[in-house]
C-alpha atoms as a PDB file:
ATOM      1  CA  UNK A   1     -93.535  12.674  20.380  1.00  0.00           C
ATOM      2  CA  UNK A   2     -94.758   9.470  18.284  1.00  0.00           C
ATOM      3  CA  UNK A   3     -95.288   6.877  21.240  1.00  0.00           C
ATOM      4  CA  UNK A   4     -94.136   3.396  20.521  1.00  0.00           C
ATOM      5  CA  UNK A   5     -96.673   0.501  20.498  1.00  0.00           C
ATOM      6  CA  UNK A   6     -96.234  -2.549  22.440  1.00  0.00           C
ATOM      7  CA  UNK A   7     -96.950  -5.812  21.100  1.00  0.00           C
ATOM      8  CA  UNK A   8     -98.504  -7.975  23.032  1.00  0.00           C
ATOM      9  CA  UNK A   9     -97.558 -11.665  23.842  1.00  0.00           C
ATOM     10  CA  UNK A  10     -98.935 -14.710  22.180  1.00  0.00           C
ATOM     11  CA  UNK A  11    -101.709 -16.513  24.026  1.00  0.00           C
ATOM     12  CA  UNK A  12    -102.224 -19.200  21.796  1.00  0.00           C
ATOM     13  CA  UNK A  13    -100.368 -22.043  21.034  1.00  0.00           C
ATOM     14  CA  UNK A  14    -100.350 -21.046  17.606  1.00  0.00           C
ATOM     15  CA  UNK A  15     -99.282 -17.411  18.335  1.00  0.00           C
ATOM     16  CA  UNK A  16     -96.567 -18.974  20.434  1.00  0.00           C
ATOM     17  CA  UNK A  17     -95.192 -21.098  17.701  1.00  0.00           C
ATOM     18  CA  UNK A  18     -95.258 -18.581  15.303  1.00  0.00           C
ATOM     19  CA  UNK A  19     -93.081 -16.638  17.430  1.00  0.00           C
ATOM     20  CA  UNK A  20     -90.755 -19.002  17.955  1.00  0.00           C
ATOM     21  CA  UNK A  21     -90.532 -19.313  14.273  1.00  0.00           C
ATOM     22  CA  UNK A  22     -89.870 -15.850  13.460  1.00  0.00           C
ATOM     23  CA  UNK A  23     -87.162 -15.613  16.502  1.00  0.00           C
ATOM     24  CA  UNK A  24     -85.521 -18.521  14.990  1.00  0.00           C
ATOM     25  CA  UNK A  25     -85.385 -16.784  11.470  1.00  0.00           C
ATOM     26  CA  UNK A  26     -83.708 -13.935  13.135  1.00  0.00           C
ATOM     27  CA  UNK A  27     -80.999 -16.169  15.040  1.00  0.00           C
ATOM     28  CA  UNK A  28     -80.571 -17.995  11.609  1.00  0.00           C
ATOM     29  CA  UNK A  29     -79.733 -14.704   9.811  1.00  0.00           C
ATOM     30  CA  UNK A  30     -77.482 -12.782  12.653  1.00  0.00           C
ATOM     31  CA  UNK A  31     -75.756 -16.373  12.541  1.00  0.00           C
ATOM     32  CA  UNK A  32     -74.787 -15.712   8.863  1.00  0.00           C
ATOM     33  CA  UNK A  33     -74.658 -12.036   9.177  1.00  0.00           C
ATOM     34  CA  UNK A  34     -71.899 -12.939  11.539  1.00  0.00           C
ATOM     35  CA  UNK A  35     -70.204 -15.824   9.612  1.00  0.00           C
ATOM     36  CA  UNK A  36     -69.967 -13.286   6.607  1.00  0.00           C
ATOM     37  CA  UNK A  37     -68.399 -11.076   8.146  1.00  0.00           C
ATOM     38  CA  UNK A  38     -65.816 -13.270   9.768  1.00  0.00           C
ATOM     39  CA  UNK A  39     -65.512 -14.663   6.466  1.00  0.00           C
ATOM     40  CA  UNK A  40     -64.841 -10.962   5.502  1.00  0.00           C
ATOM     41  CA  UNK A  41     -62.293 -10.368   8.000  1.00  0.00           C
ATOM     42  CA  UNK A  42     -60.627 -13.512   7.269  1.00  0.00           C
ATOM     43  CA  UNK A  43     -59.818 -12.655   3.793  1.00  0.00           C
ATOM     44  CA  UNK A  44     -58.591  -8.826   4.893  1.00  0.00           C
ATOM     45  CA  UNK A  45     -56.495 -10.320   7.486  1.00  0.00           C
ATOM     46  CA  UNK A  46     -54.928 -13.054   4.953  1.00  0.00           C
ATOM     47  CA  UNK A  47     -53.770 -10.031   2.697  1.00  0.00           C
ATOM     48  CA  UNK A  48     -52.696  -8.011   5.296  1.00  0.00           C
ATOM     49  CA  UNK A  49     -50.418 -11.408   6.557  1.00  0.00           C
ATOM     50  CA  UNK A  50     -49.367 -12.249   2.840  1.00  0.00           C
ATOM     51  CA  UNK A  51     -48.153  -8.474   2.547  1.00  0.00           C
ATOM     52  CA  UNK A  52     -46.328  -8.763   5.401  1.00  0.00           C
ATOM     53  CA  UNK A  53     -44.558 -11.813   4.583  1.00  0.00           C
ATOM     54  CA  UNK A  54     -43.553 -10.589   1.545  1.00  0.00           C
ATOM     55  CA  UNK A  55     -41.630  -7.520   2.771  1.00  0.00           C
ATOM     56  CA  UNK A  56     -40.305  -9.555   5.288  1.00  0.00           C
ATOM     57  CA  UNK A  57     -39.109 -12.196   2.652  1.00  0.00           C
ATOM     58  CA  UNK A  58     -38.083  -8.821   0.633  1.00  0.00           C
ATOM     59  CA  UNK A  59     -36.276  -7.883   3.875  1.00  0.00           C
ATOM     60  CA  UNK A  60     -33.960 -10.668   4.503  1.00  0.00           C
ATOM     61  CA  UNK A  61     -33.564 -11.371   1.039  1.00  0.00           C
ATOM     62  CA  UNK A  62     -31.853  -7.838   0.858  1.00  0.00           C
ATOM     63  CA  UNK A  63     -30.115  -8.331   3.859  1.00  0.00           C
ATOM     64  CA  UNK A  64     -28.626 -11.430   2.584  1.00  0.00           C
ATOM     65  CA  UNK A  65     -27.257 -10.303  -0.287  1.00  0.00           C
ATOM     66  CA  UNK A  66     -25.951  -6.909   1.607  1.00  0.00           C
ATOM     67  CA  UNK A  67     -24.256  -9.955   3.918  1.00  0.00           C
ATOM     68  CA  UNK A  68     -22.993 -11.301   0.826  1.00  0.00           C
ATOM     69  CA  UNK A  69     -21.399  -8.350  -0.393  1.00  0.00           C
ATOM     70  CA  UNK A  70     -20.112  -7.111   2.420  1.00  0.00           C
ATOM     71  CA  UNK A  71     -17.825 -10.637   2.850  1.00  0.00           C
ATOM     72  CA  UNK A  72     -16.954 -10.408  -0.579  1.00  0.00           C
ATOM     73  CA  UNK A  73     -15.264  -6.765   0.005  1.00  0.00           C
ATOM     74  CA  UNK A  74     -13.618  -8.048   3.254  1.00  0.00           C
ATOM     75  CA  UNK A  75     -12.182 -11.338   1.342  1.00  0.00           C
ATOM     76  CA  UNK A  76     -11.162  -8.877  -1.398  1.00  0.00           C
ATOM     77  CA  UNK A  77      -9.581  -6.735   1.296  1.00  0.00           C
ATOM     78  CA  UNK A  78      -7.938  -9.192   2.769  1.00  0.00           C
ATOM     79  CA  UNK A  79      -6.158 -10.638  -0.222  1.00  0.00           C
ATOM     80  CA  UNK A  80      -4.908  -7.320  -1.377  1.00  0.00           C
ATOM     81  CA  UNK A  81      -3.222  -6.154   2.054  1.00  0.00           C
ATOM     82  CA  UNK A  82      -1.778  -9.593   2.164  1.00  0.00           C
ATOM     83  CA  UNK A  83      -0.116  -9.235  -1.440  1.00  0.00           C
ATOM     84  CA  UNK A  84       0.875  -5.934  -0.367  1.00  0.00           C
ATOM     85  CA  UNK A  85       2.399  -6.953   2.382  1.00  0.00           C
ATOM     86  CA  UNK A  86       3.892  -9.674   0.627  1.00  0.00           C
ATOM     87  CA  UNK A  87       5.570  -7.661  -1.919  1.00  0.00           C
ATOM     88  CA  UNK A  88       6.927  -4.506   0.985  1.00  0.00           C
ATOM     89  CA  UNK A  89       8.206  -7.600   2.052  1.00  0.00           C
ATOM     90  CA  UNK A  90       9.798  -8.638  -1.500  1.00  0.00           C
ATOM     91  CA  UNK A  91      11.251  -5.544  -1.731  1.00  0.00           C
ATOM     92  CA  UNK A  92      12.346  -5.100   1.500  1.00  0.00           C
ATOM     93  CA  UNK A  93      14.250  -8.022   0.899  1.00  0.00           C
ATOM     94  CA  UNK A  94      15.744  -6.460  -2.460  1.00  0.00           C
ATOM     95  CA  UNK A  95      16.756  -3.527  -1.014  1.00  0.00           C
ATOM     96  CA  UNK A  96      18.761  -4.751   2.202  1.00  0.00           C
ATOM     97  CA  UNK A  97      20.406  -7.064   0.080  1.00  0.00           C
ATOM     98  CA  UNK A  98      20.961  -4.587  -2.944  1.00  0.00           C
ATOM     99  CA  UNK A  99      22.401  -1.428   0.201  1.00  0.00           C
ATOM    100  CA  UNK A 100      25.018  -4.333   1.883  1.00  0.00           C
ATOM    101  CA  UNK A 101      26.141  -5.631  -1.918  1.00  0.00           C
ATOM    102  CA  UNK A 102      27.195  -1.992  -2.155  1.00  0.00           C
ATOM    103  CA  UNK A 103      28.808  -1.667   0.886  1.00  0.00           C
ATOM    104  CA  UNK A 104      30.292  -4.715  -0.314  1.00  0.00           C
ATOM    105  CA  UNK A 105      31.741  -3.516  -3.477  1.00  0.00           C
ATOM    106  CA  UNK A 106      32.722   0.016  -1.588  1.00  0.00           C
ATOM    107  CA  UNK A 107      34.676  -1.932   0.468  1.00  0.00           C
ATOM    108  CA  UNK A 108      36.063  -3.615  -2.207  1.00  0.00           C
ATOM    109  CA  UNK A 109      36.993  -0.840  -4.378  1.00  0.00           C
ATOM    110  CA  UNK A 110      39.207   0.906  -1.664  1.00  0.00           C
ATOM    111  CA  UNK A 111      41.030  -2.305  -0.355  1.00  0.00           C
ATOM    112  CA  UNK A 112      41.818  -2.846  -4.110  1.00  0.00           C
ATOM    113  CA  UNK A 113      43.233   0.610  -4.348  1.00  0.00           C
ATOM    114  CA  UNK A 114      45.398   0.152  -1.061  1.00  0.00           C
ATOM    115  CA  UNK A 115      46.243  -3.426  -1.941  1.00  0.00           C
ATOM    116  CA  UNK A 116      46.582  -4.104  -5.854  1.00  0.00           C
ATOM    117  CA  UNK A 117      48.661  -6.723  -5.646  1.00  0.00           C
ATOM    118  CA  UNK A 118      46.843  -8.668  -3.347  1.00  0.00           C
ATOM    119  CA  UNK A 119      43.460  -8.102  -5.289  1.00  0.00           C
ATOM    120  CA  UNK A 120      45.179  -8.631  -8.863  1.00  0.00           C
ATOM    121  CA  UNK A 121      45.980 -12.447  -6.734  1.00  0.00           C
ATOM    122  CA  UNK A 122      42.610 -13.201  -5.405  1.00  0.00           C
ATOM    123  CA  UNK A 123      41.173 -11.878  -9.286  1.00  0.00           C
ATOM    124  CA  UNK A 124      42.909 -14.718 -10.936  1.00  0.00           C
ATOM    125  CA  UNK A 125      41.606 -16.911  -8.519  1.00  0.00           C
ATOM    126  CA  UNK A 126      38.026 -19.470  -8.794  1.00  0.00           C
ATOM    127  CA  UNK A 127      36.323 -17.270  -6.149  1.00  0.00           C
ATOM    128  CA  UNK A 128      32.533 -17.011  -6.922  1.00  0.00           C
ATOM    129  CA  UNK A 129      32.391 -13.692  -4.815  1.00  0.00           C
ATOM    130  CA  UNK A 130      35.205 -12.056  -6.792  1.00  0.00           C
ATOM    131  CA  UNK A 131      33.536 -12.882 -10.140  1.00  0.00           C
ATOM    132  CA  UNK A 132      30.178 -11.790  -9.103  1.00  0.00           C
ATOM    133  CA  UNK A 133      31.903  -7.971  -7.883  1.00  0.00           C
ATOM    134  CA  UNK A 134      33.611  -7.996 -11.034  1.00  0.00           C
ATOM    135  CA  UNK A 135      31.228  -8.529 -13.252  1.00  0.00           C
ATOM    136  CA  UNK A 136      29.110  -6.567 -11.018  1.00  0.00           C
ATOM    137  CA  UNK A 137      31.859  -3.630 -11.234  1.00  0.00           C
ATOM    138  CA  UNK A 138      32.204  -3.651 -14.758  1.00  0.00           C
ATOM    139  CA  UNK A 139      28.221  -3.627 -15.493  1.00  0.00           C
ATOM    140  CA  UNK A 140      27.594  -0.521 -13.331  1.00  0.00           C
ATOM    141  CA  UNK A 141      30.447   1.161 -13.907  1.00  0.00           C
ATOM    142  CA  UNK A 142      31.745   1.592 -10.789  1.00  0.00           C
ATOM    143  CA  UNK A 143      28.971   3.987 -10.262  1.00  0.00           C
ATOM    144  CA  UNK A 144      27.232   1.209  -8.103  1.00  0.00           C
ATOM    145  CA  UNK A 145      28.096   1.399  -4.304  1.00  0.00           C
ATOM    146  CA  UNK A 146      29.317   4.805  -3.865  1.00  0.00           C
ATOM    147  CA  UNK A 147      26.367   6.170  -2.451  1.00  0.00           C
ATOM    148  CA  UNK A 148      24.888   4.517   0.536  1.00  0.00           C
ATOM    149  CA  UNK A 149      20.942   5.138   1.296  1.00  0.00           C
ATOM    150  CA  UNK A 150      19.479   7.247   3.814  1.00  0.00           C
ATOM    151  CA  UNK A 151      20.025   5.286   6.558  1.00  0.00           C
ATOM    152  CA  UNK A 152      23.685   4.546   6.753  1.00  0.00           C
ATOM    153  CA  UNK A 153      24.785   0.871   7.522  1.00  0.00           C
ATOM    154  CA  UNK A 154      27.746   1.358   9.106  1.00  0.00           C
ATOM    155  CA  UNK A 155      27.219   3.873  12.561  1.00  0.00           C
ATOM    156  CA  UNK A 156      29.163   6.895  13.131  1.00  0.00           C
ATOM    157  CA  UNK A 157      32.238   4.950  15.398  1.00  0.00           C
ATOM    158  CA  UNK A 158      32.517   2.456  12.541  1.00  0.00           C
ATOM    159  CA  UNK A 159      32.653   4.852   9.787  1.00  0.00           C
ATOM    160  CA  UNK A 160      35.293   6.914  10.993  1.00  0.00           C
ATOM    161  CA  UNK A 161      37.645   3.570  11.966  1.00  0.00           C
ATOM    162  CA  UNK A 162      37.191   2.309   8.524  1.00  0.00           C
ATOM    163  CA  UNK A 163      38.165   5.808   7.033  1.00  0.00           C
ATOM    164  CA  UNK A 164      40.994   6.095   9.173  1.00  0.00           C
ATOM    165  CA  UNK A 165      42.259   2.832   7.998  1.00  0.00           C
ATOM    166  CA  UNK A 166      41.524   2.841   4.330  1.00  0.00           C
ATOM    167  CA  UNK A 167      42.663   6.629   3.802  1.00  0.00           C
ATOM    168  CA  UNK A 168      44.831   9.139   5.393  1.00  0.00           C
ATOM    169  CA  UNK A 169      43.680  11.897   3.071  1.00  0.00           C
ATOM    170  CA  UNK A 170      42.351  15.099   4.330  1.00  0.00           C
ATOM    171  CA  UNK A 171      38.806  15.857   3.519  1.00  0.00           C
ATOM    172  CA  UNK A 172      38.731  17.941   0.635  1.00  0.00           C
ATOM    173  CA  UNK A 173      35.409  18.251  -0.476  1.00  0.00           C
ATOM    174  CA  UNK A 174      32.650  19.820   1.200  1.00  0.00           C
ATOM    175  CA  UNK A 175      28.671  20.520   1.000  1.00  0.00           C
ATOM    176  CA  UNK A 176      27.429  24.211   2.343  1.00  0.00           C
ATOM    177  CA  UNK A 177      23.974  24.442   0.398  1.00  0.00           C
ATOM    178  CA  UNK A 178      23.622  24.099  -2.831  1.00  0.00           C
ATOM    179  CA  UNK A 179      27.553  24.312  -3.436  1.00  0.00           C
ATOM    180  CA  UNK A 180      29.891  21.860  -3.525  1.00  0.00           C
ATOM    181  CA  UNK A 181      33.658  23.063  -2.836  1.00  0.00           C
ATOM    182  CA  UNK A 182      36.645  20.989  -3.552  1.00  0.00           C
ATOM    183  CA  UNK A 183      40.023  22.446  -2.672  1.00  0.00           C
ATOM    184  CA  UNK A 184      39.689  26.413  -3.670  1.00  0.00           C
ATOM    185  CA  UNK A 185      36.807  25.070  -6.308  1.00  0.00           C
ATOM    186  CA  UNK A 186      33.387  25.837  -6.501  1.00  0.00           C
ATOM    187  CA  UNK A 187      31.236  23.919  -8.229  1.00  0.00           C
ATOM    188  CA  UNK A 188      27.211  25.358  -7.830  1.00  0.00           C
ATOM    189  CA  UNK A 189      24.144  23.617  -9.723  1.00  0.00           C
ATOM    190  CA  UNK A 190      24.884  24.266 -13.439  1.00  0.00           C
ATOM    191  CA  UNK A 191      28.105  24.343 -13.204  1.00  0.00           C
ATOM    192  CA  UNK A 192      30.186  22.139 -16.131  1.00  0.00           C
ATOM    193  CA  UNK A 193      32.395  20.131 -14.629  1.00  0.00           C
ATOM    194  CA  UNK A 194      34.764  16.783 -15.409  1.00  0.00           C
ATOM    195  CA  UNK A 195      34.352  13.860 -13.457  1.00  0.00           C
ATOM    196  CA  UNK A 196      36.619  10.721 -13.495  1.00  0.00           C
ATOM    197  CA  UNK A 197      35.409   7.912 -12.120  1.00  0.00           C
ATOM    198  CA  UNK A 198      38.737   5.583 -10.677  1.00  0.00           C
ATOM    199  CA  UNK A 199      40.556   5.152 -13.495  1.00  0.00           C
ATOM    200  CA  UNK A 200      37.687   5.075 -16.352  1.00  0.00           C
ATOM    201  CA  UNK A 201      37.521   8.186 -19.162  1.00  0.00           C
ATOM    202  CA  UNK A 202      36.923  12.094 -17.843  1.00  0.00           C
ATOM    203  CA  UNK A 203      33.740  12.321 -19.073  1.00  0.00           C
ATOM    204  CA  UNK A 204      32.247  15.687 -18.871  1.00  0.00           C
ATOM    205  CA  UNK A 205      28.744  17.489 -18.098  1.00  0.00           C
ATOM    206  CA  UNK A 206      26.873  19.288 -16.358  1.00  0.00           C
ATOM    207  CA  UNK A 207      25.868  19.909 -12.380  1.00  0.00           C
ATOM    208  CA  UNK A 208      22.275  18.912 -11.963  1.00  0.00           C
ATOM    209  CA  UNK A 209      21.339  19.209  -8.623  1.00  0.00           C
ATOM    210  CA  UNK A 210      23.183  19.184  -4.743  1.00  0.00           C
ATOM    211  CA  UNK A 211      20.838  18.032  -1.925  1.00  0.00           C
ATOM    212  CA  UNK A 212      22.309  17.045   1.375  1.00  0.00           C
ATOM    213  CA  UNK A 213      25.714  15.351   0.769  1.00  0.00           C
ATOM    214  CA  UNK A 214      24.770  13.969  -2.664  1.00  0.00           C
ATOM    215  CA  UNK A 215      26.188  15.541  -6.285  1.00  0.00           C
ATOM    216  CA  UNK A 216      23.889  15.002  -9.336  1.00  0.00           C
ATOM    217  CA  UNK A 217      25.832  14.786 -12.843  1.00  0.00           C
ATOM    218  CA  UNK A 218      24.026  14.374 -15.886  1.00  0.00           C
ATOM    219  CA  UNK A 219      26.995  13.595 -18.915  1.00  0.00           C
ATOM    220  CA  UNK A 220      26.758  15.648 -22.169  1.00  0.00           C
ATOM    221  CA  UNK A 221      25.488  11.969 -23.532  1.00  0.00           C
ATOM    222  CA  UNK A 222      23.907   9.547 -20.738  1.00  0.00           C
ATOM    223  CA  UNK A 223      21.034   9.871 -18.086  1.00  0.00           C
ATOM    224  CA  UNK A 224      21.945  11.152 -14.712  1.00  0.00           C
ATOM    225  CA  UNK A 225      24.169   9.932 -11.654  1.00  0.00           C
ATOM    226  CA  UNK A 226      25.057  10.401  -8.095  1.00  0.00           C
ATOM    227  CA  UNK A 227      28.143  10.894  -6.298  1.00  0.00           C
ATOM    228  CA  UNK A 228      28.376  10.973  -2.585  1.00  0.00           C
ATOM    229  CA  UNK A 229      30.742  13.494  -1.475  1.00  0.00           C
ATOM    230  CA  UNK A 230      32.491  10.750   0.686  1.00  0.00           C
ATOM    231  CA  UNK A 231      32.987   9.624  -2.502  1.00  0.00           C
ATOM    232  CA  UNK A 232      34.985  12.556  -3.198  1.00  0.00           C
ATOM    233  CA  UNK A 233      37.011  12.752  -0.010  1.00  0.00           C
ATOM    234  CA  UNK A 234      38.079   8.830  -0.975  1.00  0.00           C
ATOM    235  CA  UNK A 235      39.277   9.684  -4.220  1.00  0.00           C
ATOM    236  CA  UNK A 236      36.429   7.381  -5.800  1.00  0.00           C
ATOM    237  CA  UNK A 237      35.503  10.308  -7.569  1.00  0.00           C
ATOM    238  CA  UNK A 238      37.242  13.150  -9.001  1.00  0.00           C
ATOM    239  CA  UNK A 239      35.855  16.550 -10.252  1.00  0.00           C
ATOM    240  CA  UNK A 240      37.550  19.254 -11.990  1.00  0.00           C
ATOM    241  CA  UNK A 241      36.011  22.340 -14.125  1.00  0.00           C
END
């Protein structure tokens, strides 16, 4: 085992000085051993710091702009439930006005037939209404009217009063399926059959379809139409084979 040598202290002045010079030297260079390597870790921590600010500037940058877009989508959103809404509520409009014009002119149509004198009177007379349901009348065809939509506008009570006082006919026409019967007829889908609407032209065709209470006709020339089969049983609408 090498055994370590002791120096031994100064005794002179000179030896003293000299010491205190070389201890000195050696404070002077851990002093800038040390300030390098602050300096060092100075530097490595500035990096690290700018790094960090950057992804967090990266960060909320992204996070803005995901902001952003997601208040654009709502706006967009927004504005297209609100013209949505805006036209259900146009057309809502359109058709309660369009199913009680037709009630209207059903209305109409059989009080004309029960009162022609009267309604040849108020014809010739400057009533706005009566223009608009003639013109109205003579544009659709009379096919306008006769069948009412899904949900009826007049309840069950009121239907039967105003049947009962427009027409003492006995129900002749009837819906079991797919087949319509009138009298001892049958008429079935496919089935070529006359029609005659009020006093217009027979015009003949074809049996398209029978769903619920409604008759679809399509003419030998012309698109298809509907008949209720109250229409029928009011004598709106006749059919024959």
């Amino acid at each position: 085992m090498e055994t370590q040598t002791l120096q031994e202290p100064p005794k002179t002045e000179a030896e003293i000085a000299a010491k205190i010079a070389e201890l000195q030297d050696t404070l002077i260079k851990i002093r800038e051993g040390y300030r390098d390597l602050s300096n060092c870790q100075g530097e490595i921590d500035t990096k690290y710091n700018q790094k960090i600010e950057k992804a967090t500037a990266q960060r909320l940058e992204s996070l803005e702009k995901w902001r952003d877009c997601e208040n654009e989508a709502a706006l967009r959103l927004k504005q297209s439930q609100l013209v949505q809404i805006d036209n259900d509520g146009v057309h809502a409009m359109e058709q309660a006005k369009e199913r009680i014009f037709q009630l209207m002119l059903l209305k109409y149509e059989m009080l004309a037939q029960k009162l022609p004198k009267a309604a040849k009177f108020f014809g010739s007379q400057n009533c706005p209404f009566i223009k608009t349901v003639n013109v109205e009348l003579l544009k659709r065809q009379a096919r306008v009217g006769i069948d009412l939509p899904n949900v009826p506008l007049m309840g069950a009570d009121e239907t039967r009063d105003f049947l009962s006082e427009t027409t003492n006919q006995q129900i002749l026409a009837s819906i079991n399926g797919t087949e319509l019967k009138i009298g001892d007829n049958v008429f079935s889908v496919g089935t070529r059959a006359v029609i005659q609407i009020g006093k217009e032209s027979p015009i003949s065709g074809t049996i398209t379809n029978i769903i619920s209470s409604t008759i679809f006709f399509t003419p030998n020339e012309g698109e298809e139409i509907s008949f209720s089969v109250q229409s029928i049983n009011l004598g709106l609408v006749s059919f024959t084979k």
